Amino acid sequence: MPSKRRNNGRSKHGRGHTAIVRCSNCARCVPKDKAVKRFQVRNIVDASSQRDIREASAYASFMLPKLYMKMIYCVSCAIHARVVRVRRKTFRDSPAG
């Protein structure tokens, strides 16, 4: 049977088993090497509240900290949320794509 992808959708080369992680969206169990991982950096407060805090602050150059989250998705949630897109067959099984 032909293979759909060169790496079979995983980056597990030579390892027999990898740890399981939970999807951030639907809590599905996904192998760690198959999961789609993205780093999300957001401000803790929105822009209008940030302006109010900056005006009320006693410090001239006070920077609010950012919120750093590592989002881990299963393949179906990543496609549904458009984190990753479906690619043509030539790009799927090529080493560059």
PDB file of C-alpha atoms in Angstrom:
ATOM      1  CA  MET A   1       0.000   0.000   0.000  1.00  0.00           C
ATOM      2  CA  PRO A   2       1.468   3.411  -0.906  1.00  0.00           C
ATOM      3  CA  SER A   3       2.450   5.824   1.826  1.00  0.00           C
ATOM      4  CA  LYS A   4       0.658   9.172   1.955  1.00  0.00           C
ATOM      5  CA  ARG A   5       3.585  11.053   3.463  1.00  0.00           C
ATOM      6  CA  ARG A   6       7.345  10.504   3.495  1.00  0.00           C
ATOM      7  CA  ASN A   7       7.412  10.476   7.309  1.00  0.00           C
ATOM      8  CA  ASN A   8       3.935   8.889   7.738  1.00  0.00           C
ATOM      9  CA  GLY A   9       2.745  12.027   9.533  1.00  0.00           C
ATOM     10  CA  ARG A  10       5.177  11.621  12.427  1.00  0.00           C
ATOM     11  CA  SER A  11       8.728  12.584  13.328  1.00  0.00           C
ATOM     12  CA  LYS A  12       9.460   9.399  15.269  1.00  0.00           C
ATOM     13  CA  HIS A  13      12.383   8.083  13.202  1.00  0.00           C
ATOM     14  CA  GLY A  14      13.964   5.139  14.996  1.00  0.00           C
ATOM     15  CA  ARG A  15      11.953   5.464  18.203  1.00  0.00           C
ATOM     16  CA  GLY A  16       9.446   2.780  19.024  1.00  0.00           C
ATOM     17  CA  HIS A  17       7.115   4.839  21.200  1.00  0.00           C
ATOM     18  CA  THR A  18       6.653   8.501  22.083  1.00  0.00           C
ATOM     19  CA  ALA A  19       4.821  10.213  24.916  1.00  0.00           C
ATOM     20  CA  ILE A  20       1.153  11.170  24.677  1.00  0.00           C
ATOM     21  CA  VAL A  21       0.015  14.812  24.914  1.00  0.00           C
ATOM     22  CA  ARG A  22      -3.506  16.233  25.044  1.00  0.00           C
ATOM     23  CA  CYS A  23      -4.926  18.519  22.368  1.00  0.00           C
ATOM     24  CA  SER A  24      -5.467  22.091  23.628  1.00  0.00           C
ATOM     25  CA  ASN A  25      -8.786  22.309  21.800  1.00  0.00           C
ATOM     26  CA  CYS A  26     -10.573  18.972  22.210  1.00  0.00           C
ATOM     27  CA  ALA A  27      -8.357  17.099  24.741  1.00  0.00           C
ATOM     28  CA  ARG A  28      -7.755  14.177  22.364  1.00  0.00           C
ATOM     29  CA  CYS A  29      -4.699  12.030  23.136  1.00  0.00           C
ATOM     30  CA  VAL A  30      -2.101  12.600  20.411  1.00  0.00           C
ATOM     31  CA  PRO A  31       1.455  11.251  20.106  1.00  0.00           C
ATOM     32  CA  LYS A  32       3.879  14.071  20.923  1.00  0.00           C
ATOM     33  CA  ASP A  33       5.730  13.772  17.618  1.00  0.00           C
ATOM     34  CA  LYS A  34       2.494  13.871  15.574  1.00  0.00           C
ATOM     35  CA  ALA A  35       0.884  16.834  17.349  1.00  0.00           C
ATOM     36  CA  VAL A  36       0.927  20.280  15.730  1.00  0.00           C
ATOM     37  CA  LYS A  37       2.744  22.630  18.116  1.00  0.00           C
ATOM     38  CA  ARG A  38       2.496  26.425  17.958  1.00  0.00           C
ATOM     39  CA  PHE A  39       3.703  29.098  20.370  1.00  0.00           C
ATOM     40  CA  GLN A  40       1.072  31.769  21.053  1.00  0.00           C
ATOM     41  CA  VAL A  41       2.231  35.131  22.442  1.00  0.00           C
ATOM     42  CA  ARG A  42      -0.550  37.471  23.618  1.00  0.00           C
ATOM     43  CA  ASN A  43      -0.860  40.555  25.755  1.00  0.00           C
ATOM     44  CA  ILE A  44      -2.321  39.896  29.201  1.00  0.00           C
ATOM     45  CA  VAL A  45      -4.803  42.766  28.795  1.00  0.00           C
ATOM     46  CA  ASP A  46      -6.408  44.233  25.672  1.00  0.00           C
ATOM     47  CA  ALA A  47      -5.220  47.478  24.056  1.00  0.00           C
ATOM     48  CA  SER A  48      -7.752  49.873  25.633  1.00  0.00           C
ATOM     49  CA  SER A  49      -7.144  48.563  29.163  1.00  0.00           C
ATOM     50  CA  GLN A  50      -3.411  48.657  28.506  1.00  0.00           C
ATOM     51  CA  ARG A  51      -3.646  52.373  27.686  1.00  0.00           C
ATOM     52  CA  ASP A  52      -5.608  53.030  30.915  1.00  0.00           C
ATOM     53  CA  ILE A  53      -3.029  51.154  32.984  1.00  0.00           C
ATOM     54  CA  ARG A  54      -0.181  53.042  31.295  1.00  0.00           C
ATOM     55  CA  GLU A  55      -1.806  56.433  32.050  1.00  0.00           C
ATOM     56  CA  ALA A  56      -2.519  55.503  35.687  1.00  0.00           C
ATOM     57  CA  SER A  57       0.963  54.049  36.268  1.00  0.00           C
ATOM     58  CA  ALA A  58       3.570  55.953  38.288  1.00  0.00           C
ATOM     59  CA  TYR A  59       6.392  54.582  36.124  1.00  0.00           C
ATOM     60  CA  ALA A  60       7.111  56.265  32.804  1.00  0.00           C
ATOM     61  CA  SER A  61       8.273  53.196  30.882  1.00  0.00           C
ATOM     62  CA  PHE A  62       6.352  50.335  32.483  1.00  0.00           C
ATOM     63  CA  MET A  63       5.850  47.381  30.125  1.00  0.00           C
ATOM     64  CA  LEU A  64       3.118  44.881  30.875  1.00  0.00           C
ATOM     65  CA  PRO A  65       4.282  41.268  30.633  1.00  0.00           C
ATOM     66  CA  LYS A  66       3.079  39.054  27.817  1.00  0.00           C
ATOM     67  CA  LEU A  67       1.303  35.724  28.046  1.00  0.00           C
ATOM     68  CA  TYR A  68       3.277  32.849  26.461  1.00  0.00           C
ATOM     69  CA  MET A  69       1.307  29.677  25.714  1.00  0.00           C
ATOM     70  CA  LYS A  70       2.406  26.552  23.861  1.00  0.00           C
ATOM     71  CA  MET A  71      -0.645  25.326  21.977  1.00  0.00           C
ATOM     72  CA  ILE A  72      -0.706  21.637  21.046  1.00  0.00           C
ATOM     73  CA  TYR A  73      -3.310  20.517  18.527  1.00  0.00           C
ATOM     74  CA  CYS A  74      -4.380  17.170  17.103  1.00  0.00           C
ATOM     75  CA  VAL A  75      -4.306  17.070  13.301  1.00  0.00           C
ATOM     76  CA  SER A  76      -8.075  17.434  12.854  1.00  0.00           C
ATOM     77  CA  CYS A  77      -8.310  20.486  15.162  1.00  0.00           C
ATOM     78  CA  ALA A  78      -5.263  22.079  13.494  1.00  0.00           C
ATOM     79  CA  ILE A  79      -6.903  21.742  10.075  1.00  0.00           C
ATOM     80  CA  HIS A  80     -10.294  22.935  11.376  1.00  0.00           C
ATOM     81  CA  ALA A  81      -8.786  26.004  13.068  1.00  0.00           C
ATOM     82  CA  ARG A  82      -6.653  26.690   9.957  1.00  0.00           C
ATOM     83  CA  VAL A  83      -3.400  26.374  11.908  1.00  0.00           C
ATOM     84  CA  VAL A  84      -2.172  24.145   9.079  1.00  0.00           C
ATOM     85  CA  ARG A  85      -3.575  23.785   5.566  1.00  0.00           C
ATOM     86  CA  VAL A  86      -4.054  20.812   3.279  1.00  0.00           C
ATOM     87  CA  ARG A  87      -1.210  20.665   0.731  1.00  0.00           C
ATOM     88  CA  ARG A  88      -0.966  19.176  -2.744  1.00  0.00           C
ATOM     89  CA  LYS A  89       0.301  15.610  -3.040  1.00  0.00           C
ATOM     90  CA  THR A  90       3.601  16.692  -4.624  1.00  0.00           C
ATOM     91  CA  PHE A  91       4.371  18.899  -1.617  1.00  0.00           C
ATOM     92  CA  ARG A  92       3.148  16.328   0.922  1.00  0.00           C
ATOM     93  CA  ASP A  93       5.619  13.607   0.007  1.00  0.00           C
ATOM     94  CA  SER A  94       8.570  15.807  -0.965  1.00  0.00           C
ATOM     95  CA  PRO A  95      11.343  16.360   1.603  1.00  0.00           C
ATOM     96  CA  ALA A  96      11.253  20.145   1.111  1.00  0.00           C
ATOM     97  CA  GLY A  97       7.488  20.607   1.598  1.00  0.00           C
TER      98      GLY A  97
END
